[in-house]
């Protein structure tokens, strides 16, 4: 299973800000915002009678406003609908980093779109991301990840959607997400089994930043790579929570240095100040350091 996604370059996906493609004022703000990526929404946040206008906004935006160094993701309607087909056509003209499919419930939802992308000769750089946001999506997350993370099927990441999942399961919203955690962890596990990134759900209450920071911390502890956001005020907390922590970074550098010593050659476990570290920790440590370097470099470029 030496798949290309496992060797994918490290990419910060701490903060992915969703913007309704109909909202020109919000679109105009994006260039100045410090999120790792933008999710341009053509689905639920755009009313049916203004979908054409929203697609037009995206075509103009992508032509005129390069978001250097940041990922651009376009969320479309299901391609089983005419609206979704038109969204896909417009999205392909924009050539984003990824096309995000809503309510993915089975591998064919990914594969059908992958075929359309292949027919349209879409560059391989255009990935497919999947919203996991329905009971069937959660139950089938492993099967979706397994059959769709190949180069041909282009699947690069899962994004969790709790608003839909709560609605369909009738699990009420509650700060600690207690009864949702098992499902969230199932999605994380499915993603990791096949080398996919996995992004935590939006949090609706954008004025309560303390609660938001706590939810980011919980998402990080569950293993998520970042969070989908709905408001610029949420960017800083997500960037902080999902960046490598200073102590973790320090430890990672120690691990790399310890295994680089001549006396460690041929050893798979070593004693580092009374703690066992294993050679398998080295790649994890290298990933963390690489992530921190990319984040620092971006910060330096902005200053
Ligand atoms: N991206 C970029 N800018 C945004 C933004 C976003 N997601 N959300 C708000 N802003 C801008 C607003 O345009 C506003 O600037 P303005 O006064 O120049 O227009 C500024 O930030 C402050 O916004 P605020 O007044 O606090 O909120 P609002 O009432 O304008 O918008 C929402 C609130 C929830 C409607 C809006 O944040 C939003 O549409 N979020 C995304 C929703 C979405 O994508 N849903 C689908 C995924 S679940
Ligand atoms: Mg949804």
mmCIF file of C-alpha atoms and ligand atoms in Angstrom, residues 17-21 23-30 33 38-46 75 131 133 161 163-164 201-204 206-207 228-235, ligand 1:
data_model
loop_
_atom_site.group_PDB
_atom_site.id
_atom_site.type_symbol
_atom_site.label_atom_id
_atom_site.label_comp_id
_atom_site.label_asym_id
_atom_site.label_seq_id
_atom_site.Cartn_x
_atom_site.Cartn_y
_atom_site.Cartn_z
ATOM 1 C CA UNK A 17 -12.388 29.120 5.973
ATOM 2 C CA UNK A 18 -15.702 28.527 4.257
ATOM 3 C CA UNK A 19 -17.085 31.426 2.245
ATOM 4 C CA UNK A 20 -20.453 31.477 0.501
ATOM 5 C CA UNK A 21 -19.556 32.102 -3.137
ATOM 6 C CA UNK A 23 -20.929 36.896 -0.732
ATOM 7 C CA UNK A 24 -18.748 39.423 -2.571
ATOM 8 C CA UNK A 25 -17.850 41.358 0.575
ATOM 9 C CA UNK A 26 -16.545 38.186 2.217
ATOM 10 C CA UNK A 27 -14.690 37.133 -0.958
ATOM 11 C CA UNK A 28 -12.980 40.517 -1.042
ATOM 12 C CA UNK A 29 -11.601 39.930 2.450
ATOM 13 C CA UNK A 30 -9.867 36.626 1.702
ATOM 14 C CA UNK A 33 -6.778 36.577 5.919
ATOM 15 C CA UNK A 38 -10.425 28.642 1.638
ATOM 16 C CA UNK A 39 -13.505 26.538 0.958
ATOM 17 C CA UNK A 40 -15.609 28.387 -1.612
ATOM 18 C CA UNK A 41 -19.139 27.160 -1.054
ATOM 19 C CA UNK A 42 -21.648 26.640 -3.858
ATOM 20 C CA UNK A 43 -23.755 24.220 -1.792
ATOM 21 C CA UNK A 44 -25.823 24.894 1.299
ATOM 22 C CA UNK A 45 -24.856 28.508 1.975
ATOM 23 C CA UNK A 46 -25.978 29.642 -1.504
ATOM 24 C CA UNK A 75 -17.617 22.789 -2.484
ATOM 25 C CA UNK A 131 -17.712 15.708 3.329
ATOM 26 C CA UNK A 133 -21.775 14.246 7.285
ATOM 27 C CA UNK A 161 -19.946 18.088 8.748
ATOM 28 C CA UNK A 163 -24.597 20.235 11.292
ATOM 29 C CA UNK A 164 -25.977 17.643 8.887
ATOM 30 C CA UNK A 201 -16.400 20.246 11.500
ATOM 31 C CA UNK A 202 -17.436 23.892 11.623
ATOM 32 C CA UNK A 203 -18.507 25.392 14.903
ATOM 33 C CA UNK A 204 -21.535 27.663 14.504
ATOM 34 C CA UNK A 206 -18.508 32.398 16.022
ATOM 35 C CA UNK A 207 -18.808 34.969 18.802
ATOM 36 C CA UNK A 228 -13.373 24.045 8.789
ATOM 37 C CA UNK A 229 -14.281 27.607 9.792
ATOM 38 C CA UNK A 230 -17.188 29.893 9.084
ATOM 39 C CA UNK A 231 -15.872 33.253 10.249
ATOM 40 C CA UNK A 232 -12.534 35.113 10.087
ATOM 41 C CA UNK A 233 -12.615 35.540 13.874
ATOM 42 C CA UNK A 234 -12.007 31.769 14.183
ATOM 43 C CA UNK A 235 -8.751 31.693 12.187
HETATM 44 N N1 LIG B 1 -15.218 34.761 5.007
HETATM 45 C C1 LIG B 1 -14.748 36.000 4.788
HETATM 46 N N2 LIG B 1 -15.265 37.097 5.384
HETATM 47 C C2 LIG B 1 -16.286 36.903 6.236
HETATM 48 C C3 LIG B 1 -16.818 35.631 6.502
HETATM 49 C C4 LIG B 1 -16.252 34.526 5.849
HETATM 50 N N3 LIG B 1 -16.708 33.286 6.051
HETATM 51 N N4 LIG B 1 -17.803 35.756 7.403
HETATM 52 C C5 LIG B 1 -17.911 37.070 7.696
HETATM 53 N N5 LIG B 1 -16.994 37.765 6.982
HETATM 54 C C6 LIG B 1 -16.783 39.205 6.986
HETATM 55 C C7 LIG B 1 -18.098 39.895 6.765
HETATM 56 O O1 LIG B 1 -18.293 40.069 5.370
HETATM 57 C C8 LIG B 1 -17.945 41.173 7.538
HETATM 58 O O2 LIG B 1 -17.324 42.147 6.755
HETATM 59 P P1 LIG B 1 -18.189 43.368 6.152
HETATM 60 O O3 LIG B 1 -18.792 44.039 7.323
HETATM 61 O O4 LIG B 1 -17.207 44.170 5.387
HETATM 62 O O5 LIG B 1 -19.203 42.705 5.279
HETATM 63 C C9 LIG B 1 -16.968 40.831 8.631
HETATM 64 O O6 LIG B 1 -16.368 39.597 8.268
HETATM 65 C C10 LIG B 1 -17.667 40.672 9.958
HETATM 66 O O7 LIG B 1 -18.736 39.776 9.787
HETATM 67 P P2 LIG B 1 -19.908 39.708 10.859
HETATM 68 O O8 LIG B 1 -20.717 40.949 10.807
HETATM 69 O O9 LIG B 1 -19.336 39.316 12.171
HETATM 70 O O10 LIG B 1 -20.776 38.488 10.344
HETATM 71 P P3 LIG B 1 -21.835 38.491 9.169
HETATM 72 O O11 LIG B 1 -23.179 38.714 9.766
HETATM 73 O O12 LIG B 1 -21.414 39.369 8.052
HETATM 74 O O13 LIG B 1 -21.739 36.966 8.667
HETATM 75 C C11 LIG B 1 -22.189 34.666 8.645
HETATM 76 C C12 LIG B 1 -22.036 35.906 9.513
HETATM 77 C C13 LIG B 1 -22.312 33.440 9.517
HETATM 78 C C14 LIG B 1 -23.423 34.806 7.770
HETATM 79 C C15 LIG B 1 -20.911 34.559 7.760
HETATM 80 O O14 LIG B 1 -19.811 34.520 8.634
HETATM 81 C C16 LIG B 1 -20.869 33.379 6.815
HETATM 82 O O15 LIG B 1 -21.559 33.378 5.806
HETATM 83 N N6 LIG B 1 -20.019 32.386 7.077
HETATM 84 C C17 LIG B 1 -19.787 31.256 6.207
HETATM 85 C C18 LIG B 1 -21.000 30.349 6.151
HETATM 86 C C19 LIG B 1 -20.705 29.122 5.321
HETATM 87 O O16 LIG B 1 -19.786 29.082 4.521
HETATM 88 N N7 LIG B 1 -21.514 28.048 5.512
HETATM 89 C C20 LIG B 1 -21.302 26.819 4.810
HETATM 90 C C21 LIG B 1 -20.430 25.891 5.570
HETATM 91 S S1 LIG B 1 -21.161 25.310 7.049
#
